[in-house]
PDB file of C-alpha atoms and ligand atoms in Angstrom:
ATOM      1  CA  MET A   1      -3.166  22.335  -0.960  1.00  0.00           C
ATOM      2  CA  SER A   2      -5.065  20.459  -2.553  1.00  0.00           C
ATOM      3  CA  SER A   3      -3.632  17.258  -3.058  1.00  0.00           C
ATOM      4  CA  PRO A   4      -2.004  16.394  -6.530  1.00  0.00           C
ATOM      5  CA  TYR A   5      -2.470  12.631  -6.818  1.00  0.00           C
ATOM      6  CA  ARG A   6      -6.256  11.219  -6.762  1.00  0.00           C
ATOM      7  CA  ILE A   7      -5.622   7.467  -4.980  1.00  0.00           C
ATOM      8  CA  ARG A   8      -6.035   4.967  -7.303  1.00  0.00           C
ATOM      9  CA  VAL A   9      -9.236   2.413  -5.931  1.00  0.00           C
ATOM     10  CA  VAL A  10      -9.232  -1.636  -6.709  1.00  0.00           C
ATOM     11  CA  GLY A  11     -11.036  -2.372  -9.724  1.00  0.00           C
ATOM     12  CA  ASP A  12      -7.945   0.050 -10.975  1.00  0.00           C
ATOM     13  CA  PRO A  13      -5.859  -2.188 -13.075  1.00  0.00           C
ATOM     14  CA  VAL A  14      -2.816  -1.075 -12.099  1.00  0.00           C
ATOM     15  CA  LEU A  15      -2.882  -1.941  -8.094  1.00  0.00           C
ATOM     16  CA  ARG A  16      -2.888  -5.071  -9.536  1.00  0.00           C
ATOM     17  CA  GLN A  17       0.204  -5.388 -11.507  1.00  0.00           C
ATOM     18  CA  ARG A  18       3.793  -6.097 -10.653  1.00  0.00           C
ATOM     19  CA  ALA A  19       6.305  -2.596 -10.497  1.00  0.00           C
ATOM     20  CA  ASP A  20       9.485  -1.633 -11.976  1.00  0.00           C
ATOM     21  CA  GLU A  21      12.758  -0.931  -9.817  1.00  0.00           C
ATOM     22  CA  VAL A  22      13.357   2.095  -9.660  1.00  0.00           C
ATOM     23  CA  THR A  23      16.762   3.018 -11.355  1.00  0.00           C
ATOM     24  CA  ASP A  24      17.667   6.704 -10.710  1.00  0.00           C
ATOM     25  CA  ILE A  25      16.898   8.246  -8.119  1.00  0.00           C
ATOM     26  CA  ASP A  26      17.233  12.330  -9.295  1.00  0.00           C
ATOM     27  CA  GLU A  27      14.798  14.938  -8.574  1.00  0.00           C
ATOM     28  CA  ARG A  28      11.815  14.108 -10.459  1.00  0.00           C
ATOM     29  CA  LEU A  29      11.899  10.907  -7.965  1.00  0.00           C
ATOM     30  CA  VAL A  30      12.430  13.848  -5.148  1.00  0.00           C
ATOM     31  CA  ARG A  31       9.752  15.503  -5.955  1.00  0.00           C
ATOM     32  CA  LEU A  32       6.420  12.435  -6.854  1.00  0.00           C
ATOM     33  CA  CYS A  33       7.516  11.400  -3.131  1.00  0.00           C
ATOM     34  CA  SER A  34       6.819  15.145  -2.410  1.00  0.00           C
ATOM     35  CA  ASP A  35       4.196  15.059  -4.106  1.00  0.00           C
ATOM     36  CA  MET A  36       2.930  11.930  -2.845  1.00  0.00           C
ATOM     37  CA  LEU A  37       4.164  12.885   0.876  1.00  0.00           C
ATOM     38  CA  ALA A  38       0.968  15.695   0.376  1.00  0.00           C
ATOM     39  CA  THR A  39      -1.268  12.913  -1.059  1.00  0.00           C
ATOM     40  CA  MET A  40      -1.240  10.987   1.847  1.00  0.00           C
ATOM     41  CA  TYR A  41      -1.426  13.379   4.299  1.00  0.00           C
ATOM     42  CA  GLU A  42      -3.711  14.840   2.899  1.00  0.00           C
ATOM     43  CA  ALA A  43      -6.327  11.293   2.797  1.00  0.00           C
ATOM     44  CA  PRO A  44      -4.784  10.416   5.088  1.00  0.00           C
ATOM     45  CA  GLY A  45      -2.780   7.413   5.798  1.00  0.00           C
ATOM     46  CA  LEU A  46       0.048   5.728   7.200  1.00  0.00           C
ATOM     47  CA  GLY A  47       2.052   5.460   3.980  1.00  0.00           C
ATOM     48  CA  LEU A  48       1.341   5.391  -0.474  1.00  0.00           C
ATOM     49  CA  ALA A  49       2.570   3.354  -2.313  1.00  0.00           C
ATOM     50  CA  ALA A  50       3.722   4.432  -5.690  1.00  0.00           C
ATOM     51  CA  PRO A  51       1.262   2.043  -7.939  1.00  0.00           C
ATOM     52  CA  GLN A  52      -2.153   3.744  -5.097  1.00  0.00           C
ATOM     53  CA  VAL A  53      -1.007   6.889  -7.560  1.00  0.00           C
ATOM     54  CA  GLY A  54      -0.267   5.684 -11.059  1.00  0.00           C
ATOM     55  CA  ILE A  55       2.749   5.742 -11.142  1.00  0.00           C
ATOM     56  CA  GLN A  56       4.469   1.878 -11.640  1.00  0.00           C
ATOM     57  CA  LYS A  57       8.312   1.715  -9.991  1.00  0.00           C
ATOM     58  CA  ARG A  58       8.640   0.509  -6.008  1.00  0.00           C
ATOM     59  CA  PHE A  59       8.905   2.829  -3.453  1.00  0.00           C
ATOM     60  CA  PHE A  60       6.460   4.332  -1.335  1.00  0.00           C
ATOM     61  CA  VAL A  61       6.250   7.045   1.133  1.00  0.00           C
ATOM     62  CA  TYR A  62       5.096   6.597   4.286  1.00  0.00           C
ATOM     63  CA  ASP A  63       5.536   8.571   7.596  1.00  0.00           C
ATOM     64  CA  LEU A  64       4.509   6.446  11.113  1.00  0.00           C
ATOM     65  CA  GLY A  65       4.483  10.143  13.455  1.00  0.00           C
ATOM     66  CA  ALA A  66       7.026   8.909  15.111  1.00  0.00           C
ATOM     67  CA  GLY A  67       8.510  12.687  14.588  1.00  0.00           C
ATOM     68  CA  ASP A  68      10.692  12.382  12.009  1.00  0.00           C
ATOM     69  CA  GLY A  69       8.825  13.784   9.272  1.00  0.00           C
ATOM     70  CA  GLY A  70       7.645  11.312   5.481  1.00  0.00           C
ATOM     71  CA  GLN A  71      10.102   8.763   5.181  1.00  0.00           C
ATOM     72  CA  VAL A  72      10.894   7.290   1.479  1.00  0.00           C
ATOM     73  CA  LEU A  73      11.660   3.725   0.992  1.00  0.00           C
ATOM     74  CA  ILE A  74      12.897   2.747  -2.720  1.00  0.00           C
ATOM     75  CA  ASN A  75      12.730  -1.353  -4.174  1.00  0.00           C
ATOM     76  CA  PRO A  76      12.355  -2.874  -0.361  1.00  0.00           C
ATOM     77  CA  VAL A  77      12.727  -6.141   0.429  1.00  0.00           C
ATOM     78  CA  ILE A  78      11.364  -8.650   2.789  1.00  0.00           C
ATOM     79  CA  THR A  79      14.666 -10.429   3.500  1.00  0.00           C
ATOM     80  CA  GLU A  80      13.055 -12.226   7.439  1.00  0.00           C
ATOM     81  CA  GLY A  81      10.481 -11.844   8.746  1.00  0.00           C
ATOM     82  CA  ASP A  82       9.165 -14.026  12.549  1.00  0.00           C
ATOM     83  CA  GLY A  83       6.031 -13.966  14.747  1.00  0.00           C
ATOM     84  CA  GLU A  84       2.253 -13.471  14.159  1.00  0.00           C
ATOM     85  CA  TRP A  85       0.858 -10.763  14.837  1.00  0.00           C
ATOM     86  CA  GLU A  86      -2.924  -9.362  14.727  1.00  0.00           C
ATOM     87  CA  TYR A  87      -3.466  -5.730  13.123  1.00  0.00           C
ATOM     88  CA  HIS A  88      -7.096  -3.859  12.026  1.00  0.00           C
ATOM     89  CA  GLU A  89      -5.785  -3.047   8.318  1.00  0.00           C
ATOM     90  CA  GLY A  90      -7.315  -1.052   6.299  1.00  0.00           C
ATOM     91  CA  CYS A  91      -6.740   1.105   3.072  1.00  0.00           C
ATOM     92  CA  LEU A  92      -6.504   4.172   1.225  1.00  0.00           C
ATOM     93  CA  SER A  93      -7.666   2.369  -2.167  1.00  0.00           C
ATOM     94  CA  VAL A  94      -9.931  -0.043  -0.054  1.00  0.00           C
ATOM     95  CA  PRO A  95     -11.594   2.904   1.011  1.00  0.00           C
ATOM     96  CA  GLY A  96     -14.398   2.011   3.982  1.00  0.00           C
ATOM     97  CA  LEU A  97     -13.463  -1.595   4.681  1.00  0.00           C
ATOM     98  CA  SER A  98     -10.313  -2.883   6.774  1.00  0.00           C
ATOM     99  CA  PHE A  99     -10.176  -5.780   8.975  1.00  0.00           C
ATOM    100  CA  ASP A 100      -7.998  -8.169  11.219  1.00  0.00           C
ATOM    101  CA  ILE A 101      -5.387  -9.556   9.560  1.00  0.00           C
ATOM    102  CA  VAL A 102      -2.685 -12.122  10.643  1.00  0.00           C
ATOM    103  CA  ARG A 103       1.320 -11.446   8.832  1.00  0.00           C
ATOM    104  CA  PRO A 104       4.483 -11.389  10.473  1.00  0.00           C
ATOM    105  CA  LYS A 105       5.319  -9.440  13.644  1.00  0.00           C
ATOM    106  CA  ARG A 106       9.296  -9.037  12.788  1.00  0.00           C
ATOM    107  CA  VAL A 107      10.516  -8.009   9.558  1.00  0.00           C
ATOM    108  CA  HIS A 108      14.119  -7.415   8.451  1.00  0.00           C
ATOM    109  CA  VAL A 109      13.984  -5.362   4.847  1.00  0.00           C
ATOM    110  CA  THR A 110      16.401  -3.919   2.764  1.00  0.00           C
ATOM    111  CA  GLY A 111      16.223  -1.070  -0.255  1.00  0.00           C
ATOM    112  CA  THR A 112      17.422   2.525  -0.764  1.00  0.00           C
ATOM    113  CA  ASP A 113      16.755   6.229   0.402  1.00  0.00           C
ATOM    114  CA  LEU A 114      16.519   9.371  -1.780  1.00  0.00           C
ATOM    115  CA  ASP A 115      19.645  10.349  -0.829  1.00  0.00           C
ATOM    116  CA  GLY A 116      20.909   6.911  -2.676  1.00  0.00           C
ATOM    117  CA  ASN A 117      22.389   5.138   0.145  1.00  0.00           C
ATOM    118  CA  GLU A 118      21.851   1.275   0.862  1.00  0.00           C
ATOM    119  CA  VAL A 119      19.714   0.820   4.489  1.00  0.00           C
ATOM    120  CA  ASP A 120      19.094  -2.548   6.239  1.00  0.00           C
ATOM    121  CA  PHE A 121      16.499  -2.306   9.329  1.00  0.00           C
ATOM    122  CA  GLU A 122      14.761  -3.977  11.742  1.00  0.00           C
ATOM    123  CA  ALA A 123      11.029  -3.054  12.082  1.00  0.00           C
ATOM    124  CA  ASP A 124       8.406  -4.814  14.704  1.00  0.00           C
ATOM    125  CA  GLU A 125       4.591  -3.852  15.344  1.00  0.00           C
ATOM    126  CA  LEU A 126       2.421  -1.506  13.065  1.00  0.00           C
ATOM    127  CA  PHE A 127       6.212  -0.392  11.299  1.00  0.00           C
ATOM    128  CA  SER A 128       6.662  -4.003  10.944  1.00  0.00           C
ATOM    129  CA  ARG A 129       2.662  -3.972   9.269  1.00  0.00           C
ATOM    130  CA  LEU A 130       3.933  -0.839   6.868  1.00  0.00           C
ATOM    131  CA  ILE A 131       6.255  -1.987   5.242  1.00  0.00           C
ATOM    132  CA  GLN A 132       4.141  -5.298   4.572  1.00  0.00           C
ATOM    133  CA  HIS A 133       1.452  -3.915   3.220  1.00  0.00           C
ATOM    134  CA  GLU A 134       3.115  -0.890   0.761  1.00  0.00           C
ATOM    135  CA  LEU A 135       5.321  -3.989   0.166  1.00  0.00           C
ATOM    136  CA  ASP A 136       2.315  -6.008  -1.360  1.00  0.00           C
ATOM    137  CA  HIS A 137       1.322  -2.549  -2.884  1.00  0.00           C
ATOM    138  CA  LEU A 138       4.638  -3.026  -5.093  1.00  0.00           C
ATOM    139  CA  ASP A 139       4.021  -6.225  -6.023  1.00  0.00           C
ATOM    140  CA  GLY A 140      -0.033  -5.801  -7.372  1.00  0.00           C
ATOM    141  CA  VAL A 141      -0.464  -6.980  -3.905  1.00  0.00           C
ATOM    142  CA  LEU A 142      -4.095  -5.850  -1.770  1.00  0.00           C
ATOM    143  CA  LEU A 143      -5.741  -6.782   1.003  1.00  0.00           C
ATOM    144  CA  LEU A 144      -8.293  -8.484   0.209  1.00  0.00           C
ATOM    145  CA  GLU A 145      -5.519 -11.343  -0.787  1.00  0.00           C
ATOM    146  CA  ARG A 146      -4.159 -11.787   3.219  1.00  0.00           C
ATOM    147  CA  LEU A 147      -8.221 -11.887   3.984  1.00  0.00           C
ATOM    148  CA  ASP A 148      -9.605 -15.235   5.255  1.00  0.00           C
ATOM    149  CA  ASP A 149     -12.477 -16.827   2.906  1.00  0.00           C
ATOM    150  CA  GLU A 150     -15.213 -15.365   5.725  1.00  0.00           C
ATOM    151  CA  GLN A 151     -13.534 -11.700   5.626  1.00  0.00           C
ATOM    152  CA  ARG A 152     -13.222 -12.123   1.706  1.00  0.00           C
ATOM    153  CA  ARG A 153     -17.257 -13.157   1.430  1.00  0.00           C
ATOM    154  CA  ASP A 154     -17.792 -10.278   3.216  1.00  0.00           C
ATOM    155  CA  ALA A 155     -15.628  -8.122   1.489  1.00  0.00           C
ATOM    156  CA  LYS A 156     -16.921  -8.806  -2.092  1.00  0.00           C
ATOM    157  CA  ARG A 157     -20.321  -7.730  -0.999  1.00  0.00           C
ATOM    158  CA  GLN A 158     -19.868  -4.997   0.849  1.00  0.00           C
ATOM    159  CA  LEU A 159     -17.839  -4.128  -2.334  1.00  0.00           C
ATOM    160  CA  ARG A 160     -20.660  -5.347  -4.438  1.00  0.00           C
ATOM    161  CA  GLN A 161     -23.361  -3.162  -2.345  1.00  0.00           C
ATOM    162  CA  ARG A 162     -21.634  -0.353  -2.473  1.00  0.00           C
ATOM    163  CA  VAL A 163     -20.935  -0.471  -6.954  1.00  0.00           C
ATOM    164  CA  MET A 164     -25.270  -0.566  -6.747  1.00  0.00           C
ATOM    165  CA  ASP A 165     -25.410   2.437  -4.090  1.00  0.00           C
ATOM    166  CA  ALA A 166     -23.396   5.015  -5.485  1.00  0.00           C
ATOM    167  CA  PRO A 167     -21.327   4.211  -9.071  1.00  0.00           C
ATOM    168  CA  GLU A 168     -18.332   5.675  -9.883  1.00  0.00           C
ATOM    169  CA  PRO A 169     -17.390   7.629 -12.714  1.00  0.00           C
ATOM    170  CA  THR A 170     -16.728   4.483 -15.511  1.00  0.00           C
ATOM    171  CA  SER A 171     -13.244   5.620 -16.064  1.00  0.00           C
ATOM    172  CA  THR A 172     -11.293   4.618 -12.835  1.00  0.00           C
ATOM    173  CA  ARG A 173     -14.045   1.045 -12.335  1.00  0.00           C
ATOM    174  CA  GLY A 174     -14.003  -2.533 -14.049  1.00  0.00           C
ATOM    175  CA  PRO A 175     -16.643  -4.372 -14.557  1.00  0.00           C
ATOM    176  CA  PHE A 176     -16.000  -6.359 -11.071  1.00  0.00           C
ATOM    177  CA  LEU A 177     -13.498  -5.242  -8.497  1.00  0.00           C
ATOM    178  CA  GLY A 178     -10.489  -7.172  -8.999  1.00  0.00           C
ATOM    179  CA  LEU A 179     -11.805  -9.420  -6.190  1.00  0.00           C
ATOM    180  CA  ARG A 180     -10.848 -13.106  -7.132  1.00  0.00           C
TER     181      ARG A 180
HETATM  182 ZN1   ZN B 201      -2.993   0.503   0.495  1.00  0.00          ZN
END
């Protein structure tokens, strides 16, 4: 099955905007989530946030492969974080690049599920990292903002090189790649 969405990549302004709260959990949202999960599985990735497919709403889909299938978290908020955990982090919107990034090891999260129920839970290690990464997308933040100076120089160099080697259609690219 072919993916219903094209995943937006670095340089697309939609990845740099803060997404709006979801106000209605309706059939349309359920269908969007199902399509986004299909896109995520095809990529493949562990998580996909709405802005990555051009939708400016605060929700994301994920599947950590724990056997409980695709999940959805709507209007997520991290209320607490503690500890430090390093993980080699990548992003479907920054294809081909990944970096060792330290973020809080555990987070406490609140939000809403696709049935409209309030959820409130602790996440640790990979699950915690996924939530922090996807929530960044909802705030218009890419993992490039989480790099140290040396990693950032390396990322800029690789992204610049890629543009020279294989220019993508100009419609998906800004004049530069959005790295500050
Ligand atoms: Zn990402």
